Amino acid sequence: RMLVTEAEKKNMSEINYEEVHSRIAEARKESLEFLNTELTSCV
């Protein structure tokens, strides 16, 4: 079997990178807020 079928290739080219980037940005922001909260509660 080919590693990637034509249908899968088509789906891959339709990845919404803006959505992916916004999710990454959101996750990064949340983890920074969490770290900040944890660190300030240690002091």
Coordinates of N, CA and C in Angstrom, one line a residue:
R1 N 0.9 -1.2 0.0 CA 0.0 0.0 0.0 C 0.9 1.2 0.0
M2 N 0.5 2.2 -0.8 CA 1.2 3.5 -0.8 C 1.2 4.1 0.6
L3 N 2.2 4.9 1.0 CA 2.2 5.5 2.3 C 1.0 6.4 2.5
V4 N 0.7 7.1 1.4 CA -0.4 8.1 1.4 C -1.3 7.9 0.2
T5 N -2.6 7.7 0.4 CA -3.5 7.5 -0.7 C -3.8 8.9 -1.3
E6 N -4.4 8.9 -2.5 CA -4.7 10.1 -3.1 C -5.7 10.9 -2.3
A7 N -6.7 10.2 -1.7 CA -7.7 10.9 -0.9 C -7.1 11.5 0.4
E8 N -6.1 10.8 1.0 CA -5.4 11.4 2.1 C -4.6 12.6 1.7
K9 N -4.0 12.5 0.6 CA -3.2 13.6 0.1 C -4.0 14.9 -0.1
K10 N -5.3 14.6 -0.6 CA -6.2 15.7 -0.9 C -6.6 16.4 0.5
N11 N -6.9 15.5 1.5 CA -7.2 16.0 2.8 C -6.1 16.8 3.4
M12 N -4.9 16.3 3.3 CA -3.7 17.0 3.9 C -3.5 18.4 3.3
S13 N -3.8 18.5 2.0 CA -3.6 19.8 1.4 C -4.7 20.8 1.8
E14 N -5.7 20.3 2.5 CA -6.8 21.2 3.0 C -6.7 21.5 4.5
I15 N -5.6 21.2 5.1 CA -5.4 21.6 6.5 C -5.5 23.2 6.6
N16 N -6.2 23.6 7.5 CA -6.4 25.0 7.7 C -5.3 25.5 8.7
Y17 N -4.2 26.0 8.1 CA -3.0 26.4 9.0 C -3.3 27.5 9.9
E18 N -4.2 28.4 9.5 CA -4.5 29.6 10.4 C -5.2 29.0 11.6
E19 N -6.0 28.0 11.5 CA -6.7 27.5 12.6 C -5.7 26.8 13.5
V20 N -4.8 26.0 12.9 CA -3.7 25.3 13.7 C -2.9 26.3 14.4
H21 N -2.5 27.4 13.8 CA -1.6 28.4 14.4 C -2.4 29.1 15.6
S22 N -3.7 29.4 15.4 CA -4.4 30.0 16.5 C -4.6 29.1 17.6
R23 N -4.7 27.8 17.4 CA -4.8 26.8 18.5 C -3.5 26.8 19.3
I24 N -2.4 26.8 18.5 CA -1.1 26.7 19.1 C -0.8 28.0 20.0
A25 N -1.2 29.1 19.4 CA -1.1 30.4 20.1 C -1.9 30.4 21.4
E26 N -3.1 29.9 21.3 CA -4.0 29.8 22.5 C -3.4 28.9 23.6
A27 N -2.9 27.7 23.1 CA -2.3 26.8 24.1 C -1.1 27.4 24.8
R28 N -0.3 28.1 24.0 CA 0.9 28.7 24.5 C 0.6 29.8 25.5
K29 N -0.5 30.6 25.2 CA -0.9 31.6 26.1 C -1.4 31.0 27.4
E30 N -2.2 30.0 27.3 CA -2.7 29.3 28.5 C -1.6 28.7 29.4
S31 N -0.6 28.1 28.7 CA 0.5 27.5 29.5 C 1.3 28.6 30.2
L32 N 1.5 29.8 29.5 CA 2.2 30.9 30.1 C 1.5 31.4 31.3
E33 N 0.2 31.6 31.2 CA -0.7 32.1 32.3 C -0.6 31.1 33.5
F34 N -0.6 29.8 33.2 CA -0.6 28.8 34.2 C 0.8 28.9 34.9
L35 N 1.9 28.9 34.2 CA 3.2 29.0 34.8 C 3.3 30.3 35.6
N36 N 2.8 31.4 35.1 CA 2.8 32.6 35.9 C 2.1 32.5 37.2
T37 N 0.9 31.9 37.2 CA 0.1 31.7 38.4 C 0.9 30.8 39.4
E38 N 1.5 29.7 38.8 CA 2.2 28.8 39.7 C 3.4 29.4 40.3
L39 N 4.2 30.2 39.5 CA 5.4 30.9 40.1 C 5.0 31.9 41.1
T40 N 4.0 32.7 40.8 CA 3.7 33.8 41.8 C 3.1 33.2 43.1
S41 N 2.5 32.0 43.0 CA 2.0 31.4 44.2 C 3.1 30.8 45.1
C42 N 4.3 30.6 44.5 CA 5.4 30.0 45.2 C 6.1 31.1 46.0
V43 N 6.0 32.3 45.6 CA 6.8 33.4 46.3 C 6.1 33.7 47.6

